[in-house]
Amino acid sequence: MKHVRTTGVLFLLALALPAHATRTRIRLERIDASEFPGSGRVRLYASVVELEGEVVEQLPAPAFSLTVDGAVVGAPEKVMPFAAAGDPLDLVLVIESSALYGPKIIEIPAPPPLAPRQLKKNGKHDKHGKAGKMGRNDPSRLPPLPTLKTVAGDAPLDKVKEAATQLLEALQKKWRVLVIDYAADVTAHPPFRPAAGAAGAVDELAPDDEASDLRLTDALHAALLELGKSPERRKLIVVISDGLSSQMEHKTFRALGDTAARAHVPIHSIAFSPSNDRVPLLNLGEISKRSGGTFRWAPGVDDLRKQIETLADELNKQYVLSYHLDASALDGKTFVLAANGLTSNALRWEGPPMHRKLAWWIWAIPIALALALLLFLAGRSRARQPKVPKAAKAPRAQAVRKAAAPAATRGELTVVTGALAGQRFVVGAAPLELGKARLTGDQAVSTRHSQLHADARGVWVTDLGSTNGTFVNNQRITQPTRLSEGDLLRIGQTQLKFRAIS
């Protein structure tokens, strides 16, 4: 009964998708201070869109107001669209290529079995009207089987490819695109290339022949992994899908959206179901909402072009707001943007790289001076001590060397996502194996997935030939990898944060 109620609620929510699509909101996507050392300029990247993607454009600078940790900074000095700013962008285009997106196949009912008189005319009975030697095993007496027929016309994937090509044509020449398609497998088509060069990869996509479990979440994780290799630039994912996946638990999509948000990668969804099944589309809505992206629903193949148009508009017309700010006072502060009575999400700024270098030198100089003074005083104190024969000093020197031998490092892993959130594992010299026995409830974890151990050099993680791989900071490892403070380890769908223990 509980399952029926849950399904009913999801269905009602799915029916309500268009009603929620008209709300306008501001999305503060990124803060860039890379130009600060030379110009003192900090750039904010924000979009003003309706939830389904209609762009609110041409807002003047006075329409915006910025607050930093609650203190009002005010309007920007300059506003321009992203396409005119000349900034780089990396985009991963994720496209479903399952059998559901293939040609429509219908079942033609079998003809009725032959009547006895027809069988007699066909020579299947003897002169007395009785069945021949084959009797009931005669193939002509078995019920005929239905047949399958492919309906003429374009497959849904053909329309998806047309819409994707339309998106590529609307992108700027210097922007780079990587295509990933998925069905039962995930296939990337590297490398990142200019938008026009990615059209060939889209054109070659073909629907999977057989219906099977779909790997939507794996495809999006692969997209995040590829974007993690890019230098500092605007990054985003566009996914065209019906929302079906082999893992349909709501928490899986929530965790994926949160992972993308932490990586500052918005996921823009084009939701299209050839079978008009709306409930799985909510999975895409959850990912887009949590990652700071947008959700666009295409009820039919003819709506795909319209939704792609609004998406291209948003990419090209994103607002780039320029401020002159005191970067030394902004590290770790929270930014919130407002316009036309709307308020954006809060975005924390970690500070420009140059500011961090200056801060390091500011601390390093007095520390170096203090160490030099200590060494000078220690040298004077040593000079006043009476000389001791070498034979008497030898045992103490050995003891000091023994005490200085490095002890094995230890570490702690804390589960941050999944059903085991909050659980901790301590890693010492004895190997710690993670698999289904410890990470219960995670269906993506192999029986023997990963092993961790500590030695004098640090804490190491090794993949044990798992099916879905072991990832450190969203990068799949192929050999023993040393963990650093704060690293995120992903095993299946479970993420663990590493902390060193002294």
mmCIF file of N, CA, C and O in Angstrom, residues 210-302:
data_model
loop_
_atom_site.group_PDB
_atom_site.id
_atom_site.type_symbol
_atom_site.label_atom_id
_atom_site.label_comp_id
_atom_site.label_asym_id
_atom_site.label_seq_id
_atom_site.Cartn_x
_atom_site.Cartn_y
_atom_site.Cartn_z
ATOM 1 N N GLU A 210 18.610 -3.718 -27.809
ATOM 2 C CA GLU A 210 17.840 -4.439 -26.808
ATOM 3 C C GLU A 210 17.522 -3.539 -25.620
ATOM 4 O O GLU A 210 18.319 -2.685 -25.246
ATOM 5 N N ALA A 211 16.348 -3.764 -25.035
ATOM 6 C CA ALA A 211 15.976 -3.062 -23.812
ATOM 7 C C ALA A 211 16.771 -3.660 -22.652
ATOM 8 O O ALA A 211 16.888 -4.875 -22.540
ATOM 9 N N SER A 212 17.346 -2.826 -21.804
ATOM 10 C CA SER A 212 18.145 -3.308 -20.685
ATOM 11 C C SER A 212 18.233 -2.207 -19.649
ATOM 12 O O SER A 212 17.690 -1.118 -19.830
ATOM 13 N N ASP A 213 18.909 -2.486 -18.525
ATOM 14 C CA ASP A 213 19.095 -1.477 -17.491
ATOM 15 C C ASP A 213 19.898 -0.304 -18.050
ATOM 16 O O ASP A 213 20.926 -0.497 -18.710
ATOM 17 N N LEU A 214 19.442 0.907 -17.761
ATOM 18 C CA LEU A 214 20.078 2.104 -18.299
ATOM 19 C C LEU A 214 21.020 2.709 -17.268
ATOM 20 O O LEU A 214 20.739 2.697 -16.063
ATOM 21 N N ARG A 215 22.121 3.280 -17.729
ATOM 22 C CA ARG A 215 23.172 3.784 -16.837
ATOM 23 C C ARG A 215 23.235 5.311 -16.881
ATOM 24 O O ARG A 215 24.279 5.903 -17.172
ATOM 25 N N LEU A 216 22.125 5.950 -16.569
ATOM 26 C CA LEU A 216 22.066 7.414 -16.565
ATOM 27 C C LEU A 216 23.024 7.999 -15.536
ATOM 28 O O LEU A 216 23.820 8.891 -15.848
ATOM 29 N N THR A 217 22.948 7.529 -14.292
ATOM 30 C CA THR A 217 23.799 8.113 -13.250
ATOM 31 C C THR A 217 25.279 7.865 -13.535
ATOM 32 O O THR A 217 26.118 8.736 -13.281
ATOM 33 N N ASP A 218 25.609 6.692 -14.080
ATOM 34 C CA ASP A 218 27.012 6.424 -14.429
ATOM 35 C C ASP A 218 27.498 7.379 -15.519
ATOM 36 O O ASP A 218 28.652 7.830 -15.502
ATOM 37 N N ALA A 219 26.623 7.680 -16.483
ATOM 38 C CA ALA A 219 27.002 8.600 -17.563
ATOM 39 C C ALA A 219 27.270 9.998 -17.016
ATOM 40 O O ALA A 219 28.221 10.675 -17.429
ATOM 41 N N LEU A 220 26.452 10.444 -16.056
ATOM 42 C CA LEU A 220 26.654 11.779 -15.486
ATOM 43 C C LEU A 220 27.904 11.823 -14.612
ATOM 44 O O LEU A 220 28.619 12.831 -14.577
ATOM 45 N N HIS A 221 28.177 10.730 -13.893
ATOM 46 C CA HIS A 221 29.437 10.674 -13.128
ATOM 47 C C HIS A 221 30.637 10.727 -14.076
ATOM 48 O O HIS A 221 31.643 11.383 -13.776
ATOM 49 N N ALA A 222 30.533 10.045 -15.216
ATOM 50 C CA ALA A 222 31.622 10.089 -16.204
ATOM 51 C C ALA A 222 31.808 11.502 -16.736
ATOM 52 O O ALA A 222 32.937 11.953 -16.956
ATOM 53 N N ALA A 223 30.701 12.227 -16.933
ATOM 54 C CA ALA A 223 30.794 13.614 -17.408
ATOM 55 C C ALA A 223 31.491 14.498 -16.373
ATOM 56 O O ALA A 223 32.342 15.332 -16.718
ATOM 57 N N LEU A 224 31.152 14.324 -15.090
ATOM 58 C CA LEU A 224 31.815 15.099 -14.032
ATOM 59 C C LEU A 224 33.304 14.779 -13.976
ATOM 60 O O LEU A 224 34.127 15.671 -13.757
ATOM 61 N N LEU A 225 33.636 13.511 -14.183
ATOM 62 C CA LEU A 225 35.042 13.108 -14.172
ATOM 63 C C LEU A 225 35.815 13.783 -15.297
ATOM 64 O O LEU A 225 36.926 14.289 -15.092
ATOM 65 N N GLU A 226 35.234 13.829 -16.489
ATOM 66 C CA GLU A 226 35.901 14.479 -17.626
ATOM 67 C C GLU A 226 36.070 15.975 -17.384
ATOM 68 O O GLU A 226 37.108 16.554 -17.699
ATOM 69 N N LEU A 227 35.044 16.617 -16.812
ATOM 70 C CA LEU A 227 35.131 18.052 -16.555
ATOM 71 C C LEU A 227 36.133 18.369 -15.452
ATOM 72 O O LEU A 227 36.707 19.455 -15.413
ATOM 73 N N GLY A 228 36.352 17.397 -14.554
ATOM 74 C CA GLY A 228 37.334 17.601 -13.491
ATOM 75 C C GLY A 228 38.757 17.714 -14.009
ATOM 76 O O GLY A 228 39.636 18.219 -13.315
ATOM 77 N N LYS A 229 38.987 17.257 -15.228
ATOM 78 C CA LYS A 229 40.321 17.345 -15.825
ATOM 79 C C LYS A 229 40.572 18.703 -16.485
ATOM 80 O O LYS A 229 41.697 18.997 -16.884
ATOM 81 N N SER A 230 39.517 19.496 -16.645
ATOM 82 C CA SER A 230 39.649 20.773 -17.354
ATOM 83 C C SER A 230 40.288 21.826 -16.461
ATOM 84 O O SER A 230 40.135 21.799 -15.247
ATOM 85 N N PRO A 231 40.947 22.801 -17.048
ATOM 86 C CA PRO A 231 41.459 23.925 -16.263
ATOM 87 C C PRO A 231 40.315 24.806 -15.787
ATOM 88 O O PRO A 231 39.154 24.548 -16.079
ATOM 89 N N GLU A 232 40.660 25.849 -15.069
ATOM 90 C CA GLU A 232 39.636 26.745 -14.513
ATOM 91 C C GLU A 232 38.893 27.450 -15.639
ATOM 92 O O GLU A 232 39.429 28.273 -16.349
ATOM 93 N N ARG A 233 37.630 27.101 -15.823
ATOM 94 C CA ARG A 233 36.794 27.681 -16.852
ATOM 95 C C ARG A 233 35.349 27.335 -16.528
ATOM 96 O O ARG A 233 35.076 26.519 -15.650
ATOM 97 N N ARG A 234 34.409 27.934 -17.230
ATOM 98 C CA ARG A 234 33.006 27.608 -17.005
ATOM 99 C C ARG A 234 32.750 26.177 -17.482
ATOM 100 O O ARG A 234 33.145 25.798 -18.584
ATOM 101 N N LYS A 235 32.069 25.388 -16.643
ATOM 102 C CA LYS A 235 31.807 23.983 -16.965
ATOM 103 C C LYS A 235 30.331 23.693 -16.760
ATOM 104 O O LYS A 235 29.727 24.175 -15.791
ATOM 105 N N LEU A 236 29.755 22.876 -17.621
ATOM 106 C CA LEU A 236 28.370 22.469 -17.430
ATOM 107 C C LEU A 236 28.082 21.189 -18.193
ATOM 108 O O LEU A 236 28.848 20.771 -19.066
ATOM 109 N N ILE A 237 26.960 20.563 -17.834
ATOM 110 C CA ILE A 237 26.506 19.324 -18.468
ATOM 111 C C ILE A 237 25.105 19.552 -19.023
ATOM 112 O O ILE A 237 24.260 20.161 -18.350
ATOM 113 N N VAL A 238 24.861 19.082 -20.237
ATOM 114 C CA VAL A 238 23.518 19.063 -20.829
ATOM 115 C C VAL A 238 23.160 17.602 -21.061
ATOM 116 O O VAL A 238 23.912 16.871 -21.707
ATOM 117 N N VAL A 239 22.028 17.146 -20.495
ATOM 118 C CA VAL A 239 21.623 15.755 -20.637
ATOM 119 C C VAL A 239 20.245 15.697 -21.286
ATOM 120 O O VAL A 239 19.330 16.414 -20.894
ATOM 121 N N ILE A 240 20.122 14.859 -22.318
ATOM 122 C CA ILE A 240 18.838 14.597 -22.983
ATOM 123 C C ILE A 240 18.462 13.169 -22.642
ATOM 124 O O ILE A 240 19.144 12.225 -23.062
ATOM 125 N N SER A 241 17.369 12.980 -21.879
ATOM 126 C CA SER A 241 17.074 11.674 -21.312
ATOM 127 C C SER A 241 15.610 11.588 -20.918
ATOM 128 O O SER A 241 14.917 12.608 -20.820
ATOM 129 N N ASP A 242 15.146 10.348 -20.660
ATOM 130 C CA ASP A 242 13.801 10.146 -20.129
ATOM 131 C C ASP A 242 13.818 9.925 -18.623
ATOM 132 O O ASP A 242 12.778 9.665 -18.012
ATOM 133 N N GLY A 243 15.000 10.007 -17.988
ATOM 134 C CA GLY A 243 15.105 9.904 -16.536
ATOM 135 C C GLY A 243 15.175 8.496 -15.998
ATOM 136 O O GLY A 243 15.338 8.307 -14.789
ATOM 137 N N LEU A 244 15.047 7.475 -16.848
ATOM 138 C CA LEU A 244 15.128 6.096 -16.381
ATOM 139 C C LEU A 244 16.581 5.708 -16.134
ATOM 140 O O LEU A 244 17.479 6.099 -16.887
ATOM 141 N N SER A 245 16.807 4.929 -15.067
ATOM 142 C CA SER A 245 18.162 4.499 -14.739
ATOM 143 C C SER A 245 18.078 3.171 -13.999
ATOM 144 O O SER A 245 17.046 2.827 -13.421
ATOM 145 N N SER A 246 19.172 2.418 -14.012
ATOM 146 C CA SER A 246 19.181 1.136 -13.316
ATOM 147 C C SER A 246 19.014 1.330 -11.815
ATOM 148 O O SER A 246 18.536 0.437 -11.120
ATOM 149 N N GLN A 247 19.410 2.491 -11.306
ATOM 150 C CA GLN A 247 19.243 2.820 -9.890
ATOM 151 C C GLN A 247 18.233 3.956 -9.792
ATOM 152 O O GLN A 247 18.547 5.105 -10.081
ATOM 153 N N MET A 248 17.018 3.617 -9.382
ATOM 154 C CA MET A 248 15.928 4.596 -9.380
ATOM 155 C C MET A 248 15.640 5.157 -7.989
ATOM 156 O O MET A 248 14.629 5.806 -7.787
ATOM 157 N N GLU A 249 16.532 4.910 -7.005
ATOM 158 C CA GLU A 249 16.315 5.456 -5.677
ATOM 159 C C GLU A 249 16.499 6.972 -5.713
ATOM 160 O O GLU A 249 17.474 7.477 -6.265
ATOM 161 N N HIS A 250 15.567 7.673 -5.057
ATOM 162 C CA HIS A 250 15.593 9.135 -5.092
ATOM 163 C C HIS A 250 16.884 9.688 -4.497
ATOM 164 O O HIS A 250 17.432 10.689 -4.973
ATOM 165 N N LYS A 251 17.402 9.012 -3.465
ATOM 166 C CA LYS A 251 18.610 9.523 -2.803
ATOM 167 C C LYS A 251 19.822 9.481 -3.740
ATOM 168 O O LYS A 251 20.753 10.269 -3.585
ATOM 169 N N THR A 252 19.806 8.551 -4.703
ATOM 170 C CA THR A 252 20.914 8.478 -5.666
ATOM 171 C C THR A 252 20.985 9.747 -6.492
ATOM 172 O O THR A 252 22.071 10.302 -6.726
ATOM 173 N N PHE A 253 19.828 10.254 -6.922
ATOM 174 C CA PHE A 253 19.800 11.463 -7.743
ATOM 175 C C PHE A 253 20.081 12.707 -6.894
ATOM 176 O O PHE A 253 20.713 13.653 -7.373
ATOM 177 N N ARG A 254 19.632 12.693 -5.645
ATOM 178 C CA ARG A 254 19.956 13.815 -4.755
ATOM 179 C C ARG A 254 21.470 13.908 -4.555
ATOM 180 O O ARG A 254 22.055 14.993 -4.622
ATOM 181 N N ALA A 255 22.095 12.755 -4.290
ATOM 182 C CA ALA A 255 23.548 12.750 -4.057
ATOM 183 C C ALA A 255 24.300 13.188 -5.302
ATOM 184 O O ALA A 255 25.294 13.924 -5.216
ATOM 185 N N LEU A 256 23.843 12.764 -6.475
ATOM 186 C CA LEU A 256 24.508 13.149 -7.722
ATOM 187 C C LEU A 256 24.410 14.656 -7.946
ATOM 188 O O LEU A 256 25.388 15.316 -8.320
ATOM 189 N N GLY A 257 23.225 15.218 -7.704
ATOM 190 C CA GLY A 257 23.066 16.665 -7.849
ATOM 191 C C GLY A 257 23.949 17.436 -6.884
ATOM 192 O O GLY A 257 24.535 18.463 -7.241
ATOM 193 N N ASP A 258 24.068 16.947 -5.638
ATOM 194 C CA ASP A 258 24.918 17.616 -4.644
ATOM 195 C C ASP A 258 26.393 17.526 -5.041
ATOM 196 O O ASP A 258 27.155 18.481 -4.843
ATOM 197 N N THR A 259 26.797 16.390 -5.599
ATOM 198 C CA THR A 259 28.192 16.240 -6.056
ATOM 199 C C THR A 259 28.505 17.249 -7.155
ATOM 200 O O THR A 259 29.568 17.882 -7.161
ATOM 201 N N ALA A 260 27.573 17.402 -8.104
ATOM 202 C CA ALA A 260 27.780 18.372 -9.184
ATOM 203 C C ALA A 260 27.828 19.798 -8.640
ATOM 204 O O ALA A 260 28.615 20.626 -9.111
ATOM 205 N N ALA A 261 26.996 20.097 -7.632
ATOM 206 C CA ALA A 261 26.991 21.447 -7.053
ATOM 207 C C ALA A 261 28.325 21.758 -6.392
ATOM 208 O O ALA A 261 28.853 22.873 -6.519
ATOM 209 N N ARG A 262 28.893 20.776 -5.669
ATOM 210 C CA ARG A 262 30.190 21.007 -5.033
ATOM 211 C C ARG A 262 31.296 21.220 -6.053
ATOM 212 O O ARG A 262 32.278 21.923 -5.792
ATOM 213 N N ALA A 263 31.137 20.618 -7.232
ATOM 214 C CA ALA A 263 32.122 20.808 -8.296
ATOM 215 C C ALA A 263 31.830 22.048 -9.131
ATOM 216 O O ALA A 263 32.551 22.334 -10.082
ATOM 217 N N HIS A 264 30.766 22.800 -8.770
ATOM 218 C CA HIS A 264 30.345 24.007 -9.506
ATOM 219 C C HIS A 264 30.047 23.674 -10.968
ATOM 220 O O HIS A 264 30.446 24.405 -11.887
ATOM 221 N N VAL A 265 29.354 22.536 -11.190
ATOM 222 C CA VAL A 265 28.961 22.103 -12.537
ATOM 223 C C VAL A 265 27.435 21.992 -12.583
ATOM 224 O O VAL A 265 26.873 21.007 -12.097
ATOM 225 N N PRO A 266 26.722 22.978 -13.122
ATOM 226 C CA PRO A 266 25.271 22.845 -13.263
ATOM 227 C C PRO A 266 24.910 21.810 -14.318
ATOM 228 O O PRO A 266 25.600 21.677 -15.332
ATOM 229 N N ILE A 267 23.849 21.065 -14.064
ATOM 230 C CA ILE A 267 23.377 20.055 -15.015
ATOM 231 C C ILE A 267 22.039 20.529 -15.576
ATOM 232 O O ILE A 267 21.055 20.663 -14.852
ATOM 233 N N HIS A 268 22.000 20.811 -16.877
ATOM 234 C CA HIS A 268 20.785 21.262 -17.563
ATOM 235 C C HIS A 268 20.120 20.053 -18.222
ATOM 236 O O HIS A 268 20.739 19.374 -19.043
ATOM 237 N N SER A 269 18.874 19.787 -17.864
ATOM 238 C CA SER A 269 18.169 18.598 -18.351
ATOM 239 C C SER A 269 17.167 18.956 -19.432
ATOM 240 O O SER A 269 16.380 19.891 -19.276
ATOM 241 N N ILE A 270 17.204 18.202 -20.534
ATOM 242 C CA ILE A 270 16.137 18.203 -21.534
ATOM 243 C C ILE A 270 15.392 16.885 -21.343
ATOM 244 O O ILE A 270 15.889 15.822 -21.704
ATOM 245 N N ALA A 271 14.227 16.944 -20.717
ATOM 246 C CA ALA A 271 13.483 15.742 -20.349
ATOM 247 C C ALA A 271 12.547 15.352 -21.491
ATOM 248 O O ALA A 271 11.632 16.106 -21.837
ATOM 249 N N PHE A 272 12.793 14.170 -22.062
ATOM 250 C CA PHE A 272 11.990 13.720 -23.203
ATOM 251 C C PHE A 272 11.740 12.228 -23.080
ATOM 252 O O PHE A 272 12.678 11.425 -23.062
ATOM 253 N N SER A 273 10.465 11.838 -22.965
ATOM 254 C CA SER A 273 10.088 10.439 -22.852
ATOM 255 C C SER A 273 9.254 10.027 -24.059
ATOM 256 O O SER A 273 8.110 10.480 -24.201
ATOM 257 N N PRO A 274 9.784 9.199 -24.971
ATOM 258 C CA PRO A 274 8.995 8.755 -26.126
ATOM 259 C C PRO A 274 7.712 8.030 -25.727
ATOM 260 O O PRO A 274 6.721 8.060 -26.451
ATOM 261 N N SER A 275 7.723 7.387 -24.537
ATOM 262 C CA SER A 275 6.523 6.683 -24.075
ATOM 263 C C SER A 275 5.627 7.558 -23.222
ATOM 264 O O SER A 275 4.620 7.095 -22.689
ATOM 265 N N ASN A 276 5.997 8.838 -23.057
ATOM 266 C CA ASN A 276 5.226 9.801 -22.265
ATOM 267 C C ASN A 276 5.093 9.369 -20.805
ATOM 268 O O ASN A 276 4.080 9.632 -20.157
ATOM 269 N N ASP A 277 6.124 8.714 -20.278
ATOM 270 C CA ASP A 277 6.165 8.326 -18.867
ATOM 271 C C ASP A 277 6.787 9.481 -18.086
ATOM 272 O O ASP A 277 7.995 9.702 -18.141
ATOM 273 N N ARG A 278 5.957 10.214 -17.339
ATOM 274 C CA ARG A 278 6.439 11.447 -16.711
ATOM 275 C C ARG A 278 7.124 11.234 -15.364
ATOM 276 O O ARG A 278 7.930 12.069 -14.946
ATOM 277 N N VAL A 279 6.795 10.173 -14.661
ATOM 278 C CA VAL A 279 7.334 10.000 -13.314
ATOM 279 C C VAL A 279 8.860 9.985 -13.283
ATOM 280 O O VAL A 279 9.471 10.679 -12.470
ATOM 281 N N PRO A 280 9.569 9.225 -14.150
ATOM 282 C CA PRO A 280 11.043 9.242 -14.095
ATOM 283 C C PRO A 280 11.656 10.613 -14.409
ATOM 284 O O PRO A 280 12.805 10.860 -14.058
ATOM 285 N N LEU A 281 10.882 11.500 -15.061
ATOM 286 C CA LEU A 281 11.417 12.826 -15.362
ATOM 287 C C LEU A 281 11.754 13.593 -14.085
ATOM 288 O O LEU A 281 12.587 14.508 -14.098
ATOM 289 N N LEU A 282 11.089 13.220 -12.970
ATOM 290 C CA LEU A 282 11.383 13.881 -11.698
ATOM 291 C C LEU A 282 12.829 13.666 -11.274
ATOM 292 O O LEU A 282 13.408 14.499 -10.572
ATOM 293 N N ASN A 283 13.425 12.555 -11.686
ATOM 294 C CA ASN A 283 14.837 12.317 -11.370
ATOM 295 C C ASN A 283 15.716 13.403 -11.986
ATOM 296 O O ASN A 283 16.643 13.912 -11.348
ATOM 297 N N LEU A 284 15.427 13.759 -13.229
ATOM 298 C CA LEU A 284 16.183 14.819 -13.892
ATOM 299 C C LEU A 284 15.940 16.160 -13.212
ATOM 300 O O LEU A 284 16.864 16.975 -13.059
ATOM 301 N N GLY A 285 14.694 16.410 -12.805
ATOM 302 C CA GLY A 285 14.396 17.656 -12.101
ATOM 303 C C GLY A 285 15.165 17.776 -10.804
ATOM 304 O O GLY A 285 15.651 18.854 -10.453
ATOM 305 N N GLU A 286 15.316 16.665 -10.079
ATOM 306 C CA GLU A 286 16.057 16.681 -8.812
ATOM 307 C C GLU A 286 17.534 16.985 -9.052
ATOM 308 O O GLU A 286 18.147 17.790 -8.338
ATOM 309 N N ILE A 287 18.119 16.353 -10.065
ATOM 310 C CA ILE A 287 19.529 16.594 -10.371
ATOM 311 C C ILE A 287 19.751 18.050 -10.762
ATOM 312 O O ILE A 287 20.692 18.712 -10.300
ATOM 313 N N SER A 288 18.880 18.580 -11.630
ATOM 314 C CA SER A 288 19.041 19.956 -12.100
ATOM 315 C C SER A 288 18.881 20.950 -10.960
ATOM 316 O O SER A 288 19.646 21.905 -10.837
ATOM 317 N N LYS A 289 17.876 20.725 -10.123
ATOM 318 C CA LYS A 289 17.631 21.662 -9.018
ATOM 319 C C LYS A 289 18.815 21.701 -8.060
ATOM 320 O O LYS A 289 19.280 22.780 -7.669
ATOM 321 N N ARG A 290 19.336 20.534 -7.684
ATOM 322 C CA ARG A 290 20.411 20.488 -6.686
ATOM 323 C C ARG A 290 21.751 20.952 -7.241
ATOM 324 O O ARG A 290 22.594 21.439 -6.487
ATOM 325 N N SER A 291 21.957 20.793 -8.543
ATOM 326 C CA SER A 291 23.239 21.201 -9.128
ATOM 327 C C SER A 291 23.247 22.658 -9.564
ATOM 328 O O SER A 291 24.286 23.173 -9.969
ATOM 329 N N GLY A 292 22.071 23.329 -9.487
ATOM 330 C CA GLY A 292 22.004 24.722 -9.944
ATOM 331 C C GLY A 292 21.746 24.841 -11.429
ATOM 332 O O GLY A 292 21.961 25.905 -12.012
ATOM 333 N N GLY A 293 21.254 23.776 -12.060
ATOM 334 C CA GLY A 293 20.932 23.824 -13.482
ATOM 335 C C GLY A 293 19.456 24.104 -13.721
ATOM 336 O O GLY A 293 18.738 24.535 -12.822
ATOM 337 N N THR A 294 18.995 23.853 -14.938
ATOM 338 C CA THR A 294 17.594 24.077 -15.284
ATOM 339 C C THR A 294 16.975 22.799 -15.828
ATOM 340 O O THR A 294 17.675 21.920 -16.328
ATOM 341 N N PHE A 295 15.664 22.704 -15.717
ATOM 342 C CA PHE A 295 14.908 21.550 -16.188
ATOM 343 C C PHE A 295 13.975 22.013 -17.301
ATOM 344 O O PHE A 295 13.199 22.945 -17.130
ATOM 345 N N ARG A 296 14.095 21.371 -18.463
ATOM 346 C CA ARG A 296 13.236 21.696 -19.594
ATOM 347 C C ARG A 296 12.524 20.430 -20.048
ATOM 348 O O ARG A 296 13.171 19.435 -20.320
ATOM 349 N N TRP A 297 11.200 20.512 -20.164
ATOM 350 C CA TRP A 297 10.409 19.332 -20.513
ATOM 351 C C TRP A 297 9.947 19.437 -21.955
ATOM 352 O O TRP A 297 9.329 20.438 -22.351
ATOM 353 N N ALA A 298 10.240 18.413 -22.743
ATOM 354 C CA ALA A 298 9.779 18.326 -24.125
ATOM 355 C C ALA A 298 8.703 17.240 -24.194
ATOM 356 O O ALA A 298 9.032 16.047 -24.251
ATOM 357 N N PRO A 299 7.409 17.594 -24.181
ATOM 358 C CA PRO A 299 6.356 16.569 -24.200
ATOM 359 C C PRO A 299 6.388 15.702 -25.450
ATOM 360 O O PRO A 299 6.009 14.531 -25.406
ATOM 361 N N GLY A 300 6.829 16.253 -26.576
ATOM 362 C CA GLY A 300 6.894 15.491 -27.822
ATOM 363 C C GLY A 300 8.149 15.837 -28.594
ATOM 364 O O GLY A 300 8.892 16.758 -28.245
ATOM 365 N N VAL A 301 8.381 15.098 -29.691
ATOM 366 C CA VAL A 301 9.607 15.314 -30.463
ATOM 367 C C VAL A 301 9.664 16.728 -31.041
ATOM 368 O O VAL A 301 10.742 17.300 -31.197
ATOM 369 N N ASP A 302 8.506 17.308 -31.346
ATOM 370 C CA ASP A 302 8.508 18.650 -31.933
ATOM 371 C C ASP A 302 8.861 19.726 -30.915
ATOM 372 O O ASP A 302 9.147 20.860 -31.292
#
